[in-house]
Amino acid sequence: MAIGRYRLLDSSEVITATTFTTIALNAANNSAGSVFAFEGGHGAITAVMFNATAITSPPTYTVSLQGITSRATPNGTVYGGGTATGTVIPAVGINTVTLATPYSGTPGDQVQIVINSASALAGATATIATRVTSAGSTVGLPYAAQQSGGTWAVVTAGSPAIVPIYADGYVGTGFVCPASFANSTPTSSSNPFYVGNTFTPPSDCVCSGVYLSARVASGSNFVVSVYSGSTPTLVGSAPSFVVDKLASSVGNVFAHFVPLSASLSMTAGTQYRFVLNMTSATAFTTQVVPTFSTQAIRESYSGLLFATTSPSSIAFTDNQLAVFPLVPKIDAVTNSSGGVMFQRNMTGGFAA
């Protein structure tokens, strides 16, 4: 099973803004792209996926994989087979372009995806999402790049939304390609509405709390609860948080660490739901929920986490195409029979 399915988000990977950073393909040789390291274990790169946020009289374009000479500067040598000049961007939204020839690289090779405008027709414009803002705070690998006026530059603040797809269907580590964003505003204690994520650990483990990302308003107090099993049973909870005491009660979306009242031991193969509900009359003002066009794309971002909601604690509705900004923090793992071990690395999560 692909490593990407056995991972959890780190707190720095939670999306905290509802916008893309984009580049307009509105002149010959304007380009958008992203730089990454070729990963082993998934076969060749067979396709490229990207999000076109707008199209007006679509320009023709080419898609290729190239080597790089320095940061965000492709060397012009096409790896595998790029698309032919004259290809038209298919539609607004998630597009997948199959390469004419798959690229079989060596693990660690630094590669740049280049989406290059091949026409300068009057009014021909497409905007390509290059990064999702505030999903990660630093520029490492992968990172997005853009060319305008013949000069390439790094696009900062976020995760690339131009992604490689490997032969086994795996989407490269660290990439995000959401179809859109939603803003969740949990309701008040007069009508509890539970929102969060389901998580089925592949190995016995211990959770001490959750990372929660939200913009909170004065008086929007909340509690986090953990339910297990198909018939939801409360197995853990956090103390009720008084938002007025938090430094980030106004302004932008912030990440918060919310500890559980007691560490929770979780059993491999058991479904757990980590959910939030309001304990005051005022709802959160912003809670960014990315949505995805397929389960595979969502798994490339959040792995084992996907959305769950309920108007009560009696019955939950799960959604494999979305994920809430509420992530369990795992502190200890037992390699139980039939389970898998955690891998603690830059992206966090599990390894098969």
Short mmCIF file of C-alpha atoms in Angstrom, two decimals:
data_model
loop_
_atom_site.label_atom_id
_atom_site.label_comp_id
_atom_site.label_asym_id
_atom_site.label_seq_id
_atom_site.Cartn_x
_atom_site.Cartn_y
_atom_site.Cartn_z
CA MET A 1 0.00 0.00 0.00
CA ALA A 2 1.31 3.44 -0.88
CA ILE A 3 3.03 5.27 1.98
CA GLY A 4 0.79 8.27 1.34
CA ARG A 5 -2.22 6.40 2.69
CA TYR A 6 -0.42 5.72 5.96
CA ARG A 7 0.20 9.22 7.17
CA LEU A 8 -1.29 11.94 9.31
CA LEU A 9 -1.04 15.67 8.83
CA ASP A 10 1.44 17.64 10.87
CA SER A 11 0.11 20.81 12.47
CA SER A 12 2.02 22.92 9.91
CA GLU A 13 0.29 21.14 7.02
CA VAL A 14 -3.26 22.10 8.00
CA ILE A 15 -4.72 24.55 5.48
CA THR A 16 -5.58 27.90 7.05
CA ALA A 17 -6.67 30.00 4.05
CA THR A 18 -9.38 29.65 1.42
CA THR A 19 -7.40 30.88 -1.57
CA PHE A 20 -4.95 29.64 -4.17
CA THR A 21 -1.86 31.43 -5.35
CA THR A 22 -2.21 31.55 -9.14
CA ILE A 23 -0.33 32.46 -12.30
CA ALA A 24 -1.98 33.64 -15.51
CA LEU A 25 -1.04 31.88 -18.74
CA ASN A 26 -1.86 34.91 -20.85
CA ALA A 27 1.24 35.33 -22.99
CA ALA A 28 3.60 33.10 -24.92
CA ASN A 29 6.00 31.29 -22.60
CA ASN A 30 4.29 32.30 -19.37
CA SER A 31 4.66 29.20 -17.23
CA ALA A 32 3.56 27.65 -13.97
CA GLY A 33 5.25 24.71 -12.30
CA SER A 34 6.52 22.94 -9.23
CA VAL A 35 9.81 21.36 -8.17
CA PHE A 36 10.02 18.05 -6.33
CA ALA A 37 12.23 15.01 -5.69
CA PHE A 38 11.41 11.82 -7.59
CA GLU A 39 10.12 9.15 -5.18
CA GLY A 40 10.92 5.46 -5.40
CA GLY A 41 8.53 2.58 -4.87
CA HIS A 42 5.69 3.86 -7.06
CA GLY A 43 7.00 3.27 -10.58
CA ALA A 44 7.34 5.90 -13.27
CA ILE A 45 5.59 9.28 -13.37
CA THR A 46 2.79 8.85 -15.90
CA ALA A 47 0.75 12.05 -15.58
CA VAL A 48 0.52 15.55 -14.15
CA MET A 49 -2.46 16.99 -12.29
CA PHE A 50 -3.27 20.67 -11.82
CA ASN A 51 -6.13 22.96 -10.88
CA ALA A 52 -7.24 25.51 -13.48
CA THR A 53 -9.05 28.23 -11.54
CA ALA A 54 -10.28 30.21 -14.58
CA ILE A 55 -10.25 29.96 -18.38
CA THR A 56 -11.05 32.64 -20.96
CA SER A 57 -10.67 31.64 -24.61
CA PRO A 58 -8.20 28.95 -23.48
CA PRO A 59 -4.57 29.22 -24.60
CA THR A 60 -2.72 26.24 -25.98
CA TYR A 61 -0.04 24.89 -23.70
CA THR A 62 2.53 22.15 -23.15
CA VAL A 63 3.17 20.08 -20.04
CA SER A 64 6.59 18.56 -19.41
CA LEU A 65 8.95 17.28 -16.74
CA GLN A 66 12.41 18.85 -16.82
CA GLY A 67 15.62 18.86 -14.86
CA ILE A 68 16.63 22.03 -13.01
CA THR A 69 19.79 24.12 -13.11
CA SER A 70 19.10 26.10 -9.92
CA ARG A 71 16.14 26.98 -7.74
CA ALA A 72 12.98 27.11 -9.87
CA THR A 73 14.93 27.17 -13.13
CA PRO A 74 14.22 24.27 -15.53
CA ASN A 75 17.10 23.22 -17.81
CA GLY A 76 15.00 22.70 -20.93
CA THR A 77 15.66 18.96 -21.12
CA VAL A 78 12.30 17.20 -21.25
CA TYR A 79 12.12 13.97 -19.23
CA GLY A 80 9.79 11.28 -20.50
CA GLY A 81 7.36 12.67 -23.07
CA GLY A 82 5.68 16.02 -22.75
CA THR A 83 2.37 16.94 -24.35
CA ALA A 84 2.29 18.29 -27.88
CA THR A 85 2.08 22.00 -28.65
CA GLY A 86 -1.51 22.85 -29.40
CA THR A 87 -3.04 21.07 -26.43
CA VAL A 88 -5.86 23.13 -24.93
CA ILE A 89 -6.49 23.22 -21.18
CA PRO A 90 -9.59 21.02 -20.87
CA ALA A 91 -11.72 22.76 -18.24
CA VAL A 92 -11.88 24.80 -15.06
CA GLY A 93 -11.11 22.57 -12.10
CA ILE A 94 -8.90 19.51 -11.65
CA ASN A 95 -7.19 18.44 -14.87
CA THR A 96 -5.06 15.33 -15.40
CA VAL A 97 -2.67 15.28 -18.36
CA THR A 98 -1.11 11.96 -19.35
CA LEU A 99 2.50 12.16 -20.52
CA ALA A 100 3.27 10.68 -23.93
CA THR A 101 6.09 8.66 -22.35
CA PRO A 102 6.30 7.88 -18.59
CA TYR A 103 9.37 9.16 -16.78
CA SER A 104 11.35 6.61 -14.75
CA GLY A 105 13.65 8.63 -12.58
CA THR A 106 16.12 7.85 -9.84
CA PRO A 107 14.93 8.46 -6.26
CA GLY A 108 16.16 11.89 -5.20
CA ASP A 109 16.33 13.35 -8.70
CA GLN A 110 15.04 16.94 -8.57
CA VAL A 111 12.43 17.45 -11.28
CA GLN A 112 10.34 20.44 -12.32
CA ILE A 113 6.85 20.22 -13.79
CA VAL A 114 6.46 22.96 -16.42
CA ILE A 115 3.04 24.07 -17.71
CA ASN A 116 3.98 26.47 -20.49
CA SER A 117 1.68 28.74 -22.46
CA ALA A 118 2.34 28.14 -26.16
CA SER A 119 0.14 30.90 -27.55
CA ALA A 120 -0.34 34.63 -27.12
CA LEU A 121 -3.82 34.97 -28.56
CA ALA A 122 -5.72 38.12 -27.61
CA GLY A 123 -7.93 37.36 -24.64
CA ALA A 124 -6.53 33.82 -24.24
CA THR A 125 -6.05 33.39 -20.51
CA ALA A 126 -5.98 30.53 -18.04
CA THR A 127 -5.04 30.84 -14.38
CA ILE A 128 -3.35 27.85 -12.78
CA ALA A 129 -3.29 27.28 -9.04
CA THR A 130 0.39 27.05 -8.14
CA ARG A 131 0.11 26.77 -4.36
CA VAL A 132 -2.48 26.55 -1.62
CA THR A 133 -1.74 29.42 0.73
CA SER A 134 -0.92 28.70 4.36
CA ALA A 135 -0.59 24.95 3.98
CA GLY A 136 2.91 24.79 5.38
CA SER A 137 4.89 27.88 6.27
CA THR A 138 8.25 27.28 4.59
CA VAL A 139 9.55 26.51 1.11
CA GLY A 140 11.26 23.13 0.87
CA LEU A 141 10.52 20.24 -1.48
CA PRO A 142 8.11 20.31 -3.18
CA TYR A 143 7.73 24.01 -3.98
CA ALA A 144 5.94 25.97 -6.69
CA ALA A 145 7.48 28.16 -9.36
CA GLN A 146 6.35 30.53 -12.08
CA GLN A 147 7.79 32.21 -15.16
CA SER A 148 6.79 35.67 -16.33
CA GLY A 149 8.72 37.81 -18.78
CA GLY A 150 11.26 35.03 -19.24
CA THR A 151 12.26 34.86 -15.55
CA TRP A 152 11.52 31.95 -13.21
CA ALA A 153 10.87 32.58 -9.51
CA VAL A 154 9.81 30.57 -6.45
CA VAL A 155 6.20 30.97 -5.29
CA THR A 156 6.21 31.12 -1.48
CA ALA A 157 3.73 30.35 1.32
CA GLY A 158 1.85 27.14 0.69
CA SER A 159 1.85 23.71 -0.92
CA PRO A 160 2.02 23.12 -4.69
CA ALA A 161 -1.24 22.43 -6.52
CA ILE A 162 0.59 21.11 -9.59
CA VAL A 163 1.38 17.49 -8.86
CA PRO A 164 3.01 14.35 -10.31
CA ILE A 165 1.07 11.09 -10.52
CA TYR A 166 3.02 7.83 -10.40
CA ALA A 167 2.23 4.55 -12.17
CA ASP A 168 0.51 3.03 -9.11
CA GLY A 169 -1.79 6.06 -8.76
CA TYR A 170 0.22 7.63 -5.96
CA VAL A 171 0.28 11.45 -5.77
CA GLY A 172 3.66 12.82 -4.67
CA THR A 173 4.31 13.49 -0.98
CA GLY A 174 3.72 17.08 0.16
CA PHE A 175 1.49 18.12 -2.73
CA VAL A 176 -2.06 19.44 -2.30
CA CYS A 177 -4.58 19.60 -5.14
CA PRO A 178 -7.97 20.44 -3.63
CA ALA A 179 -10.91 21.11 -5.91
CA SER A 180 -12.22 23.88 -3.66
CA PHE A 181 -12.45 25.13 -0.08
CA ALA A 182 -15.38 25.32 2.29
CA ASN A 183 -15.76 27.35 5.45
CA SER A 184 -17.24 25.41 8.33
CA THR A 185 -18.97 27.37 11.10
CA PRO A 186 -20.01 24.90 13.83
CA THR A 187 -23.27 25.88 15.49
CA SER A 188 -23.95 26.71 19.11
CA SER A 189 -24.66 24.55 22.13
CA SER A 190 -28.39 25.02 21.55
CA ASN A 191 -28.07 22.66 18.57
CA PRO A 192 -24.83 20.71 18.91
CA PHE A 193 -23.30 19.94 15.56
CA TYR A 194 -20.22 17.72 15.67
CA VAL A 195 -17.58 18.29 13.00
CA GLY A 196 -14.21 16.59 12.66
CA ASN A 197 -12.39 13.61 11.20
CA THR A 198 -12.53 9.85 11.35
CA PHE A 199 -9.27 7.99 11.99
CA THR A 200 -8.67 4.23 11.98
CA PRO A 201 -5.14 3.56 13.25
CA PRO A 202 -3.26 0.68 11.60
CA SER A 203 -1.43 0.00 14.86
CA ASP A 204 -2.16 0.39 18.57
CA CYS A 205 -1.20 3.90 19.60
CA VAL A 206 -1.68 6.64 22.19
CA CYS A 207 -3.14 10.09 21.49
CA SER A 208 -2.61 13.05 23.81
CA GLY A 209 -4.61 15.73 21.97
CA VAL A 210 -5.43 17.34 18.65
CA TYR A 211 -4.21 20.16 16.44
CA LEU A 212 -7.14 22.43 15.60
CA SER A 213 -6.97 25.23 13.06
CA ALA A 214 -9.62 27.95 13.20
CA ARG A 215 -10.30 31.64 13.44
CA VAL A 216 -12.29 32.06 16.61
CA ALA A 217 -14.60 34.82 17.77
CA SER A 218 -15.04 36.18 21.26
CA GLY A 219 -17.37 33.86 23.12
CA SER A 220 -17.01 30.91 20.72
CA ASN A 221 -16.11 28.32 23.33
CA PHE A 222 -15.76 24.68 22.32
CA VAL A 223 -14.92 21.13 23.38
CA VAL A 224 -13.27 18.27 21.48
CA SER A 225 -14.59 14.73 21.94
CA VAL A 226 -13.48 11.30 20.72
CA TYR A 227 -15.97 8.56 19.81
CA SER A 228 -15.22 4.98 18.81
CA GLY A 229 -17.02 2.16 17.05
CA SER A 230 -19.91 1.92 14.60
CA THR A 231 -22.28 2.70 17.48
CA PRO A 232 -20.51 5.84 18.71
CA THR A 233 -19.17 5.55 22.26
CA LEU A 234 -17.48 8.48 23.99
CA VAL A 235 -13.93 7.40 24.86
CA GLY A 236 -12.09 10.70 25.37
CA SER A 237 -12.57 14.45 25.58
CA ALA A 238 -10.78 17.77 26.03
CA PRO A 239 -11.65 20.38 28.64
CA SER A 240 -14.02 23.06 27.39
CA PHE A 241 -11.92 25.88 25.92
CA VAL A 242 -12.80 29.48 26.73
CA VAL A 243 -11.82 31.30 23.55
CA ASP A 244 -11.58 34.71 25.27
CA LYS A 245 -8.42 33.42 26.94
CA LEU A 246 -6.72 32.52 23.65
CA ALA A 247 -4.31 34.99 22.07
CA SER A 248 -5.76 34.38 18.62
CA SER A 249 -9.36 35.21 19.41
CA VAL A 250 -9.43 37.68 16.53
CA GLY A 251 -7.66 38.10 13.19
CA ASN A 252 -6.38 35.27 11.02
CA VAL A 253 -6.80 31.51 11.20
CA PHE A 254 -4.42 29.97 13.74
CA ALA A 255 -3.40 26.47 14.77
CA HIS A 256 -4.15 25.49 18.38
CA PHE A 257 -3.03 22.45 20.34
CA VAL A 258 -5.94 21.09 22.35
CA PRO A 259 -4.89 18.40 24.88
CA LEU A 260 -7.25 15.63 25.87
CA SER A 261 -8.16 15.44 29.54
CA ALA A 262 -6.29 12.11 29.66
CA SER A 263 -4.17 10.27 27.12
CA LEU A 264 -6.25 7.91 24.98
CA SER A 265 -5.05 4.40 24.08
CA MET A 266 -6.38 3.44 20.63
CA THR A 267 -6.67 -0.04 19.14
CA ALA A 268 -5.55 -0.94 15.63
CA GLY A 269 -8.46 -1.34 13.20
CA THR A 270 -10.96 0.52 15.39
CA GLN A 271 -12.62 3.59 13.90
CA TYR A 272 -12.31 6.75 16.01
CA ARG A 273 -14.00 10.09 15.38
CA PHE A 274 -12.30 13.23 16.66
CA VAL A 275 -14.96 15.93 16.64
CA LEU A 276 -15.57 19.47 17.83
CA ASN A 277 -18.78 21.03 19.06
CA MET A 278 -19.57 24.46 20.44
CA THR A 279 -20.35 25.01 24.10
CA SER A 280 -21.41 28.63 23.62
CA ALA A 281 -23.84 30.53 21.44
CA THR A 282 -21.20 32.00 19.12
CA ALA A 283 -19.85 29.95 16.22
CA PHE A 284 -16.31 29.94 14.87
CA THR A 285 -15.81 32.58 12.21
CA THR A 286 -13.50 30.53 9.97
CA GLN A 287 -12.61 26.86 9.78
CA VAL A 288 -11.12 25.94 6.40
CA VAL A 289 -12.20 22.57 4.99
CA PRO A 290 -10.54 21.54 1.69
CA THR A 291 -12.61 19.36 -0.64
CA PHE A 292 -11.24 17.02 -3.28
CA SER A 293 -12.49 15.57 -6.56
CA THR A 294 -11.47 11.98 -5.74
CA GLN A 295 -10.64 9.92 -2.67
CA ALA A 296 -7.13 9.22 -4.00
CA ILE A 297 -6.31 12.94 -4.20
CA ARG A 298 -7.68 13.50 -0.69
CA GLU A 299 -5.57 10.58 0.61
CA SER A 300 -2.44 12.16 -0.87
CA TYR A 301 -3.06 15.10 1.46
CA SER A 302 -4.53 13.71 4.67
CA GLY A 303 -3.90 9.97 4.43
CA LEU A 304 -5.97 8.24 7.11
CA LEU A 305 -8.04 11.30 8.01
CA PHE A 306 -11.34 12.21 6.36
CA ALA A 307 -14.36 14.26 7.35
CA THR A 308 -17.19 13.21 9.64
CA THR A 309 -20.20 15.21 10.89
CA SER A 310 -23.26 14.64 13.04
CA PRO A 311 -26.25 16.64 14.31
CA SER A 312 -25.85 14.61 17.52
CA SER A 313 -23.51 11.94 18.88
CA ILE A 314 -25.90 9.17 17.75
CA ALA A 315 -25.05 8.83 14.06
CA PHE A 316 -22.16 10.22 12.05
CA THR A 317 -21.92 10.81 8.30
CA ASP A 318 -18.45 10.28 6.82
CA ASN A 319 -17.09 12.04 3.72
CA GLN A 320 -14.00 10.65 1.97
CA LEU A 321 -13.71 13.78 -0.21
CA ALA A 322 -13.05 16.34 2.55
CA VAL A 323 -11.00 16.78 5.71
CA PHE A 324 -11.51 19.12 8.68
CA PRO A 325 -8.56 20.99 10.25
CA LEU A 326 -8.61 18.73 13.32
CA VAL A 327 -5.70 16.28 13.56
CA PRO A 328 -4.90 13.80 16.36
CA LYS A 329 -1.40 14.03 17.87
CA ILE A 330 0.09 10.56 18.32
CA ASP A 331 2.70 10.14 21.04
CA ALA A 332 3.34 6.40 21.33
CA VAL A 333 2.91 3.34 19.11
CA THR A 334 2.78 -0.38 19.78
CA ASN A 335 3.44 -2.61 16.78
CA SER A 336 0.46 -4.88 17.35
CA SER A 337 -0.11 -8.09 15.42
CA GLY A 338 -0.92 -7.26 11.82
CA GLY A 339 -0.27 -3.56 12.40
CA VAL A 340 2.29 -1.21 10.89
CA MET A 341 4.87 1.05 12.42
CA PHE A 342 4.84 4.84 12.51
CA GLN A 343 7.42 6.79 10.59
CA ARG A 344 8.31 10.14 12.07
CA ASN A 345 9.72 12.36 9.34
CA MET A 346 9.17 15.78 7.77
CA THR A 347 5.62 14.98 6.73
CA GLY A 348 4.65 12.92 9.77
CA GLY A 349 2.44 9.86 9.79
CA PHE A 350 2.76 6.18 9.18
CA ALA A 351 4.87 4.01 6.96
CA ALA A 352 3.87 0.56 5.77
#
